[in-house]
mmCIF file with all atom_site columns, C-alpha atoms in Angstrom:
data_model
loop_
_atom_site.group_PDB
_atom_site.id
_atom_site.type_symbol
_atom_site.label_atom_id
_atom_site.label_alt_id
_atom_site.label_comp_id
_atom_site.label_asym_id
_atom_site.label_entity_id
_atom_site.label_seq_id
_atom_site.pdbx_PDB_ins_code
_atom_site.Cartn_x
_atom_site.Cartn_y
_atom_site.Cartn_z
_atom_site.occupancy
_atom_site.B_iso_or_equiv
_atom_site.pdbx_formal_charge
_atom_site.auth_seq_id
_atom_site.auth_comp_id
_atom_site.auth_asym_id
_atom_site.auth_atom_id
_atom_site.pdbx_PDB_model_num
ATOM 1   C CA . MET G 1 1   ? 98.330  -70.183  111.560 1.00 45.00 ? 13  MET G CA 1
ATOM 2   C CA . GLU G 1 2   ? 96.145  -67.637  113.307 1.00 49.00 ? 14  GLU G CA 1
ATOM 3   C CA . ALA G 1 3   ? 97.554  -65.268  115.907 1.00 49.00 ? 15  ALA G CA 1
ATOM 4   C CA . GLY G 1 4   ? 96.558  -65.950  119.493 1.00 53.00 ? 16  GLY G CA 1
ATOM 5   C CA . CYS G 1 5   ? 96.172  -69.714  118.989 1.00 59.00 ? 17  CYS G CA 1
ATOM 6   C CA . ARG G 1 6   ? 97.405  -71.336  122.223 1.00 72.00 ? 18  ARG G CA 1
ATOM 7   C CA . MET G 1 7   ? 98.891  -74.769  122.761 1.00 78.00 ? 19  MET G CA 1
ATOM 8   C CA . LEU G 1 8   ? 96.515  -76.817  124.932 1.00 80.00 ? 20  LEU G CA 1
ATOM 9   C CA . ASN G 1 9   ? 97.011  -80.001  126.942 1.00 86.00 ? 21  ASN G CA 1
ATOM 10  C CA . SER G 1 10  ? 95.054  -82.256  124.593 1.00 85.00 ? 22  SER G CA 1
ATOM 11  C CA . ASP G 1 11  ? 95.321  -85.355  126.795 1.00 89.00 ? 23  ASP G CA 1
ATOM 12  C CA . LEU G 1 12  ? 93.763  -83.598  129.779 1.00 91.00 ? 24  LEU G CA 1
ATOM 13  C CA . ILE G 1 13  ? 91.000  -81.985  127.720 1.00 89.00 ? 25  ILE G CA 1
ATOM 14  C CA . ILE G 1 14  ? 90.025  -85.230  125.954 1.00 90.00 ? 26  ILE G CA 1
ATOM 15  C CA . GLY G 1 15  ? 90.163  -87.191  129.231 1.00 93.00 ? 27  GLY G CA 1
ATOM 16  C CA . VAL G 1 16  ? 87.843  -84.754  131.028 1.00 94.00 ? 28  VAL G CA 1
ATOM 17  C CA . ILE G 1 17  ? 85.438  -84.648  128.066 1.00 92.00 ? 29  ILE G CA 1
ATOM 18  C CA . GLY G 1 18  ? 85.411  -88.474  128.051 1.00 93.00 ? 30  GLY G CA 1
ATOM 19  C CA . LEU G 1 19  ? 84.490  -88.582  131.749 1.00 95.00 ? 31  LEU G CA 1
ATOM 20  C CA . ILE G 1 20  ? 81.739  -86.004  131.241 1.00 93.00 ? 32  ILE G CA 1
ATOM 21  C CA . ILE G 1 21  ? 80.273  -87.973  128.334 1.00 90.00 ? 33  ILE G CA 1
ATOM 22  C CA . ALA G 1 22  ? 80.458  -91.196  130.373 1.00 92.00 ? 34  ALA G CA 1
ATOM 23  C CA . GLY G 1 23  ? 78.721  -89.529  133.313 1.00 92.00 ? 35  GLY G CA 1
ATOM 24  C CA . ILE G 1 24  ? 75.910  -88.219  131.128 1.00 88.00 ? 36  ILE G CA 1
ATOM 25  C CA . ALA G 1 25  ? 75.528  -91.581  129.376 1.00 86.00 ? 37  ALA G CA 1
ATOM 26  C CA . TYR G 1 26  ? 75.452  -93.389  132.726 1.00 88.00 ? 38  TYR G CA 1
ATOM 27  C CA . SER G 1 27  ? 72.792  -91.091  134.159 1.00 86.00 ? 39  SER G CA 1
ATOM 28  C CA . VAL G 1 28  ? 70.401  -91.456  131.220 1.00 80.00 ? 40  VAL G CA 1
ATOM 29  C CA . THR G 1 29  ? 70.760  -95.205  130.596 1.00 79.00 ? 41  THR G CA 1
ATOM 30  C CA . ARG G 1 30  ? 69.825  -96.747  133.930 1.00 80.00 ? 42  ARG G CA 1
ATOM 31  C CA . ASP G 1 31  ? 66.362  -97.823  132.736 1.00 76.00 ? 43  ASP G CA 1
ATOM 32  C CA . LEU G 1 32  ? 67.518  -99.912  129.754 1.00 71.00 ? 44  LEU G CA 1
ATOM 33  C CA . SER G 1 33  ? 66.759  -103.595 129.280 1.00 73.00 ? 45  SER G CA 1
ATOM 34  C CA . PHE G 1 34  ? 69.273  -106.113 130.583 1.00 77.00 ? 46  PHE G CA 1
ATOM 35  C CA . LEU G 1 35  ? 70.890  -106.665 127.173 1.00 74.00 ? 47  LEU G CA 1
ATOM 36  C CA . GLY G 1 36  ? 70.866  -102.951 126.361 1.00 71.00 ? 48  GLY G CA 1
ATOM 37  C CA . GLY G 1 37  ? 72.388  -102.238 129.751 1.00 78.00 ? 49  GLY G CA 1
ATOM 38  C CA . VAL G 1 38  ? 75.148  -104.798 129.225 1.00 82.00 ? 50  VAL G CA 1
ATOM 39  C CA . PHE G 1 39  ? 76.249  -103.079 126.016 1.00 80.00 ? 51  PHE G CA 1
ATOM 40  C CA . VAL G 1 40  ? 76.141  -99.613  127.589 1.00 83.00 ? 52  VAL G CA 1
ATOM 41  C CA . ASN G 1 41  ? 77.863  -100.682 130.805 1.00 88.00 ? 53  ASN G CA 1
ATOM 42  C CA . TYR G 1 42  ? 80.783  -102.332 129.007 1.00 91.00 ? 54  TYR G CA 1
ATOM 43  C CA . THR G 1 43  ? 81.115  -99.308  126.751 1.00 91.00 ? 55  THR G CA 1
ATOM 44  C CA . LEU G 1 44  ? 81.098  -97.005  129.789 1.00 93.00 ? 56  LEU G CA 1
ATOM 45  C CA . ILE G 1 45  ? 83.791  -99.095  131.502 1.00 95.00 ? 57  ILE G CA 1
ATOM 46  C CA . ILE G 1 46  ? 85.987  -98.734  128.415 1.00 96.00 ? 58  ILE G CA 1
ATOM 47  C CA . ILE G 1 47  ? 85.323  -94.979  128.081 1.00 95.00 ? 59  ILE G CA 1
ATOM 48  C CA . VAL G 1 48  ? 86.028  -94.294  131.779 1.00 96.00 ? 60  VAL G CA 1
ATOM 49  C CA . SER G 1 49  ? 89.196  -96.423  131.685 1.00 96.00 ? 61  SER G CA 1
ATOM 50  C CA . LEU G 1 50  ? 90.558  -94.694  128.589 1.00 96.00 ? 62  LEU G CA 1
ATOM 51  C CA . ALA G 1 51  ? 89.559  -91.237  129.827 1.00 96.00 ? 63  ALA G CA 1
ATOM 52  C CA . THR G 1 52  ? 91.277  -91.880  133.156 1.00 96.00 ? 64  THR G CA 1
ATOM 53  C CA . LEU G 1 53  ? 94.438  -93.012  131.362 1.00 95.00 ? 65  LEU G CA 1
ATOM 54  C CA . MET G 1 54  ? 94.316  -89.857  129.223 1.00 94.00 ? 66  MET G CA 1
ATOM 55  C CA . ILE G 1 55  ? 94.033  -87.673  132.323 1.00 94.00 ? 67  ILE G CA 1
ATOM 56  C CA . ILE G 1 56  ? 96.952  -89.455  133.991 1.00 95.00 ? 68  ILE G CA 1
ATOM 57  C CA . LYS G 1 57  ? 99.042  -89.050  130.821 1.00 93.00 ? 69  LYS G CA 1
ATOM 58  C CA . GLY G 1 58  ? 97.984  -85.392  130.637 1.00 90.00 ? 70  GLY G CA 1
ATOM 59  C CA . LEU G 1 59  ? 99.263  -84.835  134.159 1.00 92.00 ? 71  LEU G CA 1
ATOM 60  C CA . VAL G 1 60  ? 102.472 -86.888  133.833 1.00 92.00 ? 72  VAL G CA 1
ATOM 61  C CA . LYS G 1 61  ? 103.552 -86.274  130.229 1.00 90.00 ? 73  LYS G CA 1
ATOM 62  C CA . PRO G 1 62  ? 101.196 -83.796  128.542 1.00 85.00 ? 74  PRO G CA 1
ATOM 63  C CA . GLU G 1 63  ? 100.961 -83.445  124.799 1.00 82.00 ? 75  GLU G CA 1
ATOM 64  C CA . ARG G 1 64  ? 100.268 -79.860  123.811 1.00 81.00 ? 76  ARG G CA 1
ATOM 65  C CA . LEU G 1 65  ? 98.495  -79.198  120.528 1.00 78.00 ? 77  LEU G CA 1
ATOM 66  C CA . ARG G 1 66  ? 96.653  -76.463  118.735 1.00 74.00 ? 78  ARG G CA 1
ATOM 67  C CA . PHE G 1 67  ? 93.118  -77.766  118.379 1.00 72.00 ? 79  PHE G CA 1
ATOM 68  C CA . PHE G 1 68  ? 92.156  -75.654  115.383 1.00 73.00 ? 80  PHE G CA 1
ATOM 69  C CA . GLU G 1 69  ? 94.874  -74.771  112.925 1.00 73.00 ? 81  GLU G CA 1
ATOM 70  C CA . SER G 1 70  ? 92.485  -72.685  110.828 1.00 76.00 ? 82  SER G CA 1
ATOM 71  C CA . THR G 1 71  ? 89.096  -71.026  110.862 1.00 82.00 ? 83  THR G CA 1
ATOM 72  C CA . ILE G 1 72  ? 87.826  -73.582  108.342 1.00 79.00 ? 84  ILE G CA 1
ATOM 73  C CA . GLU G 1 73  ? 88.771  -76.438  110.666 1.00 78.00 ? 85  GLU G CA 1
ATOM 74  C CA . ARG G 1 74  ? 86.988  -74.778  113.598 1.00 80.00 ? 86  ARG G CA 1
ATOM 75  C CA . ASN G 1 75  ? 83.911  -74.033  111.490 1.00 84.00 ? 87  ASN G CA 1
ATOM 76  C CA . ASN G 1 76  ? 83.695  -77.660  110.341 1.00 83.00 ? 88  ASN G CA 1
ATOM 77  C CA . VAL G 1 77  ? 83.671  -78.840  113.954 1.00 83.00 ? 89  VAL G CA 1
ATOM 78  C CA . VAL G 1 78  ? 81.065  -76.241  114.932 1.00 87.00 ? 90  VAL G CA 1
ATOM 79  C CA . ILE G 1 79  ? 78.819  -77.219  111.999 1.00 88.00 ? 91  ILE G CA 1
ATOM 80  C CA . GLY G 1 80  ? 79.204  -80.917  112.873 1.00 87.00 ? 92  GLY G CA 1
ATOM 81  C CA . ILE G 1 81  ? 78.218  -80.213  116.479 1.00 89.00 ? 93  ILE G CA 1
ATOM 82  C CA . GLY G 1 82  ? 75.287  -78.140  115.198 1.00 90.00 ? 94  GLY G CA 1
ATOM 83  C CA . ILE G 1 83  ? 74.054  -81.043  113.043 1.00 89.00 ? 95  ILE G CA 1
ATOM 84  C CA . LEU G 1 84  ? 74.358  -83.326  116.088 1.00 88.00 ? 96  LEU G CA 1
ATOM 85  C CA . ALA G 1 85  ? 72.417  -80.852  118.260 1.00 89.00 ? 97  ALA G CA 1
ATOM 86  C CA . VAL G 1 86  ? 69.593  -80.689  115.696 1.00 90.00 ? 98  VAL G CA 1
ATOM 87  C CA . TYR G 1 87  ? 69.524  -84.516  115.628 1.00 89.00 ? 99  TYR G CA 1
ATOM 88  C CA . LEU G 1 88  ? 69.307  -84.737  119.420 1.00 86.00 ? 100 LEU G CA 1
ATOM 89  C CA . PHE G 1 89  ? 66.545  -82.110  119.445 1.00 87.00 ? 101 PHE G CA 1
ATOM 90  C CA . PHE G 1 90  ? 64.408  -83.891  116.852 1.00 86.00 ? 102 PHE G CA 1
ATOM 91  C CA . MET G 1 91  ? 64.964  -87.532  117.883 1.00 86.00 ? 103 MET G CA 1
ATOM 92  C CA . PRO G 1 92  ? 62.423  -87.566  120.760 1.00 83.00 ? 104 PRO G CA 1
ATOM 93  C CA . ARG G 1 93  ? 59.973  -85.618  118.584 1.00 85.00 ? 105 ARG G CA 1
ATOM 94  C CA . ILE G 1 94  ? 60.046  -87.536  115.286 1.00 87.00 ? 106 ILE G CA 1
ATOM 95  C CA . GLY G 1 95  ? 61.523  -90.828  116.495 1.00 85.00 ? 107 GLY G CA 1
ATOM 96  C CA . PHE G 1 96  ? 64.773  -92.721  116.156 1.00 86.00 ? 108 PHE G CA 1
ATOM 97  C CA . LEU G 1 97  ? 64.409  -93.930  112.566 1.00 89.00 ? 109 LEU G CA 1
ATOM 98  C CA . PRO G 1 98  ? 63.551  -90.683  110.733 1.00 89.00 ? 110 PRO G CA 1
ATOM 99  C CA . ALA G 1 99  ? 65.861  -88.546  112.889 1.00 91.00 ? 111 ALA G CA 1
ATOM 100 C CA . SER G 1 100 ? 68.785  -90.950  112.537 1.00 92.00 ? 112 SER G CA 1
ATOM 101 C CA . TYR G 1 101 ? 68.281  -91.301  108.796 1.00 92.00 ? 113 TYR G CA 1
ATOM 102 C CA . LEU G 1 102 ? 68.233  -87.513  108.307 1.00 91.00 ? 114 LEU G CA 1
ATOM 103 C CA . PHE G 1 103 ? 71.220  -87.031  110.647 1.00 91.00 ? 115 PHE G CA 1
ATOM 104 C CA . PHE G 1 104 ? 73.352  -89.665  108.944 1.00 91.00 ? 116 PHE G CA 1
ATOM 105 C CA . LEU G 1 105 ? 72.390  -88.364  105.509 1.00 91.00 ? 117 LEU G CA 1
ATOM 106 C CA . ALA G 1 106 ? 73.065  -84.705  106.395 1.00 88.00 ? 118 ALA G CA 1
ATOM 107 C CA . LEU G 1 107 ? 76.394  -85.418  108.089 1.00 88.00 ? 119 LEU G CA 1
ATOM 108 C CA . SER G 1 108 ? 77.561  -87.760  105.320 1.00 88.00 ? 120 SER G CA 1
ATOM 109 C CA . LEU G 1 109 ? 76.668  -85.245  102.616 1.00 86.00 ? 121 LEU G CA 1
ATOM 110 C CA . TYR G 1 110 ? 78.356  -82.429  104.546 1.00 84.00 ? 122 TYR G CA 1
ATOM 111 C CA . LEU G 1 111 ? 81.552  -84.434  104.976 1.00 82.00 ? 123 LEU G CA 1
ATOM 112 C CA . SER G 1 112 ? 81.705  -85.652  101.367 1.00 82.00 ? 124 SER G CA 1
ATOM 113 C CA . GLU G 1 113 ? 83.757  -83.788  98.813  1.00 77.00 ? 125 GLU G CA 1
ATOM 114 C CA . ASP G 1 114 ? 81.189  -83.932  96.004  1.00 74.00 ? 126 ASP G CA 1
ATOM 115 C CA . ILE G 1 115 ? 78.127  -82.785  97.972  1.00 70.00 ? 127 ILE G CA 1
ATOM 116 C CA . LEU G 1 116 ? 75.677  -81.919  95.198  1.00 77.00 ? 128 LEU G CA 1
ATOM 117 C CA . SER G 1 117 ? 76.275  -84.572  92.563  1.00 81.00 ? 129 SER G CA 1
ATOM 118 C CA . LYS G 1 118 ? 73.196  -86.699  91.894  1.00 86.00 ? 130 LYS G CA 1
ATOM 119 C CA . ARG G 1 119 ? 75.193  -89.935  92.187  1.00 86.00 ? 131 ARG G CA 1
ATOM 120 C CA . ASN G 1 120 ? 76.651  -88.900  95.559  1.00 85.00 ? 132 ASN G CA 1
ATOM 121 C CA . ILE G 1 121 ? 73.217  -87.999  96.944  1.00 88.00 ? 133 ILE G CA 1
ATOM 122 C CA . VAL G 1 122 ? 71.692  -91.323  95.824  1.00 90.00 ? 134 VAL G CA 1
ATOM 123 C CA . VAL G 1 123 ? 74.597  -93.452  97.093  1.00 90.00 ? 135 VAL G CA 1
ATOM 124 C CA . THR G 1 124 ? 74.724  -91.567  100.400 1.00 89.00 ? 136 THR G CA 1
ATOM 125 C CA . ALA G 1 125 ? 70.951  -91.907  100.865 1.00 91.00 ? 137 ALA G CA 1
ATOM 126 C CA . LEU G 1 126 ? 71.134  -95.671  100.253 1.00 94.00 ? 138 LEU G CA 1
ATOM 127 C CA . ILE G 1 127 ? 74.082  -96.134  102.600 1.00 93.00 ? 139 ILE G CA 1
ATOM 128 C CA . SER G 1 128 ? 72.352  -93.978  105.233 1.00 92.00 ? 140 SER G CA 1
ATOM 129 C CA . GLY G 1 129 ? 69.217  -96.104  105.015 1.00 92.00 ? 141 GLY G CA 1
ATOM 130 C CA . GLY G 1 130 ? 71.200  -99.323  105.359 1.00 94.00 ? 142 GLY G CA 1
ATOM 131 C CA . VAL G 1 131 ? 73.319  -98.150  108.275 1.00 93.00 ? 143 VAL G CA 1
ATOM 132 C CA . VAL G 1 132 ? 70.346  -96.734  110.205 1.00 91.00 ? 144 VAL G CA 1
ATOM 133 C CA . ALA G 1 133 ? 68.278  -99.883  109.566 1.00 92.00 ? 145 ALA G CA 1
ATOM 134 C CA . LEU G 1 134 ? 71.171  -102.037 110.800 1.00 94.00 ? 146 LEU G CA 1
ATOM 135 C CA . PHE G 1 135 ? 71.544  -99.978  113.983 1.00 89.00 ? 147 PHE G CA 1
ATOM 136 C CA . TYR G 1 136 ? 67.781  -100.014 114.528 1.00 89.00 ? 148 TYR G CA 1
ATOM 137 C CA . PHE G 1 137 ? 67.635  -103.804 114.183 1.00 90.00 ? 149 PHE G CA 1
ATOM 138 C CA . LEU G 1 138 ? 70.674  -104.298 116.440 1.00 88.00 ? 150 LEU G CA 1
ATOM 139 C CA . PHE G 1 139 ? 69.533  -101.993 119.232 1.00 84.00 ? 151 PHE G CA 1
ATOM 140 C CA . ARG G 1 140 ? 65.778  -102.599 119.063 1.00 84.00 ? 152 ARG G CA 1
ATOM 141 C CA . HIS G 1 141 ? 65.592  -106.339 118.374 1.00 85.00 ? 153 HIS G CA 1
ATOM 142 C CA . VAL G 1 142 ? 68.909  -107.827 119.506 1.00 84.00 ? 154 VAL G CA 1
ATOM 143 C CA . LEU G 1 143 ? 69.776  -105.652 122.517 1.00 78.00 ? 155 LEU G CA 1
ATOM 144 C CA . GLU G 1 144 ? 66.133  -104.726 123.237 1.00 77.00 ? 156 GLU G CA 1
ATOM 145 C CA . VAL G 1 145 ? 66.964  -101.064 123.808 1.00 77.00 ? 157 VAL G CA 1
ATOM 146 C CA . PRO G 1 146 ? 63.850  -98.862  123.811 1.00 77.00 ? 158 PRO G CA 1
ATOM 147 C CA . LEU G 1 147 ? 64.258  -96.256  121.084 1.00 79.00 ? 159 LEU G CA 1
ATOM 148 C CA . PRO G 1 148 ? 62.301  -92.998  120.822 1.00 79.00 ? 160 PRO G CA 1
ATOM 149 C CA . GLN G 1 149 ? 59.080  -93.396  118.815 1.00 83.00 ? 161 GLN G CA 1
ATOM 150 C CA . GLY G 1 150 ? 58.436  -89.697  118.375 1.00 73.00 ? 162 GLY G CA 1
ATOM 151 C CA . SER G 1 151 ? 55.998  -87.570  120.347 1.00 71.00 ? 163 SER G CA 1
ATOM 152 C CA . TRP G 1 152 ? 54.723  -85.817  117.208 1.00 69.00 ? 164 TRP G CA 1
ATOM 153 C CA . PHE G 1 153 ? 53.226  -89.105  115.994 1.00 60.00 ? 165 PHE G CA 1
ATOM 154 C CA . ASN G 1 154 ? 51.369  -90.113  119.184 1.00 61.00 ? 166 ASN G CA 1
#
């Protein structure tokens, strides 16, 4: 364990982060279709409810944890957030489908134990394609959520 690693109130931190994420999601999803809005609104109700319960628990009976036991653990989280940031940057530029496929593929390969084996790359690419296609169909055609088309292709 590294020196200087403090115990933090994990319930309070996660609860506040949940409320921030819910607030951001609420502010950017007000122009969705009715069905898309229903999905988002119910999800937001659940997130806000759970985040509020976490904050209450953090104030009444806090659980204190070390968030990163090692440098490797911290680096993995930072790299994961970096991959997510690149995805969010490119999605409005290249569109939902290519950005989501590349994001899912990159994150899945990064998280797998056998990153560079040919079999792992092929299987991960196929699974990524299937998962992204399923999400695209669900959000675009069932929930009628408008997805980014990509400004580079207009």
